[in-house]
Amino acid sequence: MPEIALKNSVIEQANPANDIAAGHNGGPPLEDAHRPEWGDGGIGNYFYWKAAHRRAWHNSAPGIVAFRIQKAERLGLTYEEYTLEILERGRHLQIEDVERIAQIKQARAARAANNRG
């Protein structure tokens, strides 16, 4: 048995390209292999936020979606912009909300410019 261990160590020393530490299987590093879906920080409220996002964006009734699309088109916004305004501010935009609608359109133009350049 000691002869086998001696032969293996001689083979490892004979191969100059072998920079792997003894006992290592030569596989990829474990640190880079997996990143959790919530990122590098702690888990915190990740699953609560994920469930809230799903409820807000994926479970709307078809009638509500149709109403929001109509209202958004009338105001010159996208469905996402109009719905996000409802979720963030807690109110539906009206035609009188000219300043807020202009701000949303300016933000859209800025995002488009950043994506192009």
PDB file of C-alpha atoms in Angstrom:
ATOM      1  CA  MET A   1       0.000   0.000   0.000  1.00  0.00           C
ATOM      2  CA  PRO A   2       2.736   2.574   0.721  1.00  0.00           C
ATOM      3  CA  GLU A   3       4.187   1.840  -2.734  1.00  0.00           C
ATOM      4  CA  ILE A   4       0.960   2.933  -4.449  1.00  0.00           C
ATOM      5  CA  ALA A   5       0.904   6.227  -2.548  1.00  0.00           C
ATOM      6  CA  LEU A   6       4.568   6.749  -3.406  1.00  0.00           C
ATOM      7  CA  LYS A   7       3.936   6.090  -7.123  1.00  0.00           C
ATOM      8  CA  ASN A   8       1.008   8.570  -7.194  1.00  0.00           C
ATOM      9  CA  SER A   9       3.085  11.330  -5.610  1.00  0.00           C
ATOM     10  CA  VAL A  10       5.902  10.690  -8.073  1.00  0.00           C
ATOM     11  CA  ILE A  11       3.460  11.006 -11.007  1.00  0.00           C
ATOM     12  CA  GLU A  12       2.076  14.270  -9.634  1.00  0.00           C
ATOM     13  CA  GLN A  13       5.578  15.700  -9.227  1.00  0.00           C
ATOM     14  CA  ALA A  14       6.573  14.614 -12.720  1.00  0.00           C
ATOM     15  CA  ASN A  15       3.767  16.598 -14.369  1.00  0.00           C
ATOM     16  CA  PRO A  16       4.812  20.302 -14.309  1.00  0.00           C
ATOM     17  CA  ALA A  17       1.415  21.462 -15.640  1.00  0.00           C
ATOM     18  CA  ASN A  18      -0.277  20.112 -12.511  1.00  0.00           C
ATOM     19  CA  ASP A  19      -0.947  23.228 -10.382  1.00  0.00           C
ATOM     20  CA  ILE A  20      -3.871  21.632  -8.551  1.00  0.00           C
ATOM     21  CA  ALA A  21      -3.480  21.097  -4.836  1.00  0.00           C
ATOM     22  CA  ALA A  22      -3.357  17.586  -3.475  1.00  0.00           C
ATOM     23  CA  GLY A  23      -6.824  16.165  -2.867  1.00  0.00           C
ATOM     24  CA  HIS A  24      -8.487  18.449  -5.408  1.00  0.00           C
ATOM     25  CA  ASN A  25     -10.536  16.770  -8.131  1.00  0.00           C
ATOM     26  CA  GLY A  26      -9.768  19.421 -10.752  1.00  0.00           C
ATOM     27  CA  GLY A  27     -13.389  20.545 -11.120  1.00  0.00           C
ATOM     28  CA  PRO A  28     -14.603  24.122 -11.428  1.00  0.00           C
ATOM     29  CA  PRO A  29     -14.529  26.386  -8.374  1.00  0.00           C
ATOM     30  CA  LEU A  30     -17.628  26.064  -6.234  1.00  0.00           C
ATOM     31  CA  GLU A  31     -17.821  29.784  -5.413  1.00  0.00           C
ATOM     32  CA  ASP A  32     -18.582  30.774  -9.023  1.00  0.00           C
ATOM     33  CA  ALA A  33     -20.923  27.897  -9.835  1.00  0.00           C
ATOM     34  CA  HIS A  34     -24.103  29.040  -8.129  1.00  0.00           C
ATOM     35  CA  ARG A  35     -25.627  32.415  -7.411  1.00  0.00           C
ATOM     36  CA  PRO A  36     -28.995  32.385  -5.671  1.00  0.00           C
ATOM     37  CA  GLU A  37     -31.916  34.029  -7.431  1.00  0.00           C
ATOM     38  CA  TRP A  38     -32.086  36.812  -4.788  1.00  0.00           C
ATOM     39  CA  GLY A  39     -28.491  37.872  -5.428  1.00  0.00           C
ATOM     40  CA  ASP A  40     -25.425  38.099  -3.245  1.00  0.00           C
ATOM     41  CA  GLY A  41     -27.039  39.732  -0.204  1.00  0.00           C
ATOM     42  CA  GLY A  42     -29.254  38.155   2.380  1.00  0.00           C
ATOM     43  CA  ILE A  43     -32.614  36.676   1.489  1.00  0.00           C
ATOM     44  CA  GLY A  44     -34.568  39.297   3.458  1.00  0.00           C
ATOM     45  CA  ASN A  45     -38.094  39.729   2.139  1.00  0.00           C
ATOM     46  CA  TYR A  46     -37.304  38.383  -1.342  1.00  0.00           C
ATOM     47  CA  PHE A  47     -40.124  35.850  -1.510  1.00  0.00           C
ATOM     48  CA  TYR A  48     -42.677  38.338  -0.162  1.00  0.00           C
ATOM     49  CA  TRP A  49     -41.686  40.834  -2.854  1.00  0.00           C
ATOM     50  CA  LYS A  50     -41.740  38.135  -5.517  1.00  0.00           C
ATOM     51  CA  ALA A  51     -45.281  37.090  -4.539  1.00  0.00           C
ATOM     52  CA  ALA A  52     -46.450  40.723  -4.461  1.00  0.00           C
ATOM     53  CA  HIS A  53     -44.963  41.315  -7.921  1.00  0.00           C
ATOM     54  CA  ARG A  54     -46.741  38.234  -9.260  1.00  0.00           C
ATOM     55  CA  ARG A  55     -50.080  39.388  -7.771  1.00  0.00           C
ATOM     56  CA  ALA A  56     -49.665  42.897  -9.194  1.00  0.00           C
ATOM     57  CA  TRP A  57     -48.622  41.980 -12.735  1.00  0.00           C
ATOM     58  CA  HIS A  58     -49.839  38.455 -13.497  1.00  0.00           C
ATOM     59  CA  ASN A  59     -53.188  37.980 -11.798  1.00  0.00           C
ATOM     60  CA  SER A  60     -55.243  40.891 -13.104  1.00  0.00           C
ATOM     61  CA  ALA A  61     -58.721  40.128 -14.399  1.00  0.00           C
ATOM     62  CA  PRO A  62     -59.129  40.512 -18.170  1.00  0.00           C
ATOM     63  CA  GLY A  63     -61.670  43.314 -17.712  1.00  0.00           C
ATOM     64  CA  ILE A  64     -59.259  45.300 -15.552  1.00  0.00           C
ATOM     65  CA  VAL A  65     -56.457  44.791 -18.063  1.00  0.00           C
ATOM     66  CA  ALA A  66     -58.701  45.959 -20.924  1.00  0.00           C
ATOM     67  CA  PHE A  67     -59.754  49.059 -18.918  1.00  0.00           C
ATOM     68  CA  ARG A  68     -56.144  49.934 -18.130  1.00  0.00           C
ATOM     69  CA  ILE A  69     -55.058  49.471 -21.752  1.00  0.00           C
ATOM     70  CA  GLN A  70     -57.850  51.769 -22.952  1.00  0.00           C
ATOM     71  CA  LYS A  71     -57.087  54.392 -20.334  1.00  0.00           C
ATOM     72  CA  ALA A  72     -53.331  54.209 -21.023  1.00  0.00           C
ATOM     73  CA  GLU A  73     -53.833  54.629 -24.771  1.00  0.00           C
ATOM     74  CA  ARG A  74     -56.114  57.611 -24.170  1.00  0.00           C
ATOM     75  CA  LEU A  75     -53.352  59.242 -22.069  1.00  0.00           C
ATOM     76  CA  GLY A  76     -50.537  58.310 -24.471  1.00  0.00           C
ATOM     77  CA  LEU A  77     -48.907  55.836 -22.070  1.00  0.00           C
ATOM     78  CA  THR A  78     -48.148  52.148 -22.223  1.00  0.00           C
ATOM     79  CA  TYR A  79     -50.039  49.597 -20.153  1.00  0.00           C
ATOM     80  CA  GLU A  80     -46.936  49.050 -18.003  1.00  0.00           C
ATOM     81  CA  GLU A  81     -46.465  52.773 -17.343  1.00  0.00           C
ATOM     82  CA  TYR A  82     -50.112  53.273 -16.427  1.00  0.00           C
ATOM     83  CA  THR A  83     -50.248  50.191 -14.170  1.00  0.00           C
ATOM     84  CA  LEU A  84     -46.972  51.117 -12.488  1.00  0.00           C
ATOM     85  CA  GLU A  85     -48.386  54.547 -11.709  1.00  0.00           C
ATOM     86  CA  ILE A  86     -51.402  52.909 -10.044  1.00  0.00           C
ATOM     87  CA  LEU A  87     -49.151  50.594  -8.039  1.00  0.00           C
ATOM     88  CA  GLU A  88     -46.705  53.323  -6.987  1.00  0.00           C
ATOM     89  CA  ARG A  89     -49.074  56.207  -6.312  1.00  0.00           C
ATOM     90  CA  GLY A  90     -52.299  54.368  -5.503  1.00  0.00           C
ATOM     91  CA  ARG A  91     -54.415  56.380  -7.921  1.00  0.00           C
ATOM     92  CA  HIS A  92     -55.543  56.299 -11.533  1.00  0.00           C
ATOM     93  CA  LEU A  93     -54.150  59.015 -13.767  1.00  0.00           C
ATOM     94  CA  GLN A  94     -56.672  61.449 -15.225  1.00  0.00           C
ATOM     95  CA  ILE A  95     -56.453  63.636 -18.304  1.00  0.00           C
ATOM     96  CA  GLU A  96     -55.906  66.604 -15.944  1.00  0.00           C
ATOM     97  CA  ASP A  97     -52.632  65.095 -14.655  1.00  0.00           C
ATOM     98  CA  VAL A  98     -50.696  66.715 -17.497  1.00  0.00           C
ATOM     99  CA  GLU A  99     -47.489  67.278 -15.511  1.00  0.00           C
ATOM    100  CA  ARG A 100     -47.239  63.706 -14.240  1.00  0.00           C
ATOM    101  CA  ILE A 101     -47.982  62.266 -17.698  1.00  0.00           C
ATOM    102  CA  ALA A 102     -45.258  64.500 -19.176  1.00  0.00           C
ATOM    103  CA  GLN A 103     -42.794  63.258 -16.532  1.00  0.00           C
ATOM    104  CA  ILE A 104     -43.572  59.635 -17.398  1.00  0.00           C
ATOM    105  CA  LYS A 105     -43.083  60.324 -21.116  1.00  0.00           C
ATOM    106  CA  GLN A 106     -39.772  62.112 -20.435  1.00  0.00           C
ATOM    107  CA  ALA A 107     -38.563  59.137 -18.386  1.00  0.00           C
ATOM    108  CA  ARG A 108     -39.533  56.830 -21.260  1.00  0.00           C
ATOM    109  CA  ALA A 109     -37.559  58.973 -23.726  1.00  0.00           C
ATOM    110  CA  ALA A 110     -34.531  58.995 -21.393  1.00  0.00           C
ATOM    111  CA  ARG A 111     -34.654  55.178 -21.050  1.00  0.00           C
ATOM    112  CA  ALA A 112     -34.880  54.828 -24.844  1.00  0.00           C
ATOM    113  CA  ALA A 113     -31.893  57.169 -25.315  1.00  0.00           C
ATOM    114  CA  ASN A 114     -29.845  55.194 -22.767  1.00  0.00           C
ATOM    115  CA  ASN A 115     -30.670  51.921 -24.462  1.00  0.00           C
ATOM    116  CA  ARG A 116     -29.593  53.269 -27.855  1.00  0.00           C
ATOM    117  CA  GLY A 117     -26.321  54.795 -26.735  1.00  0.00           C
TER     118      GLY A 117
END
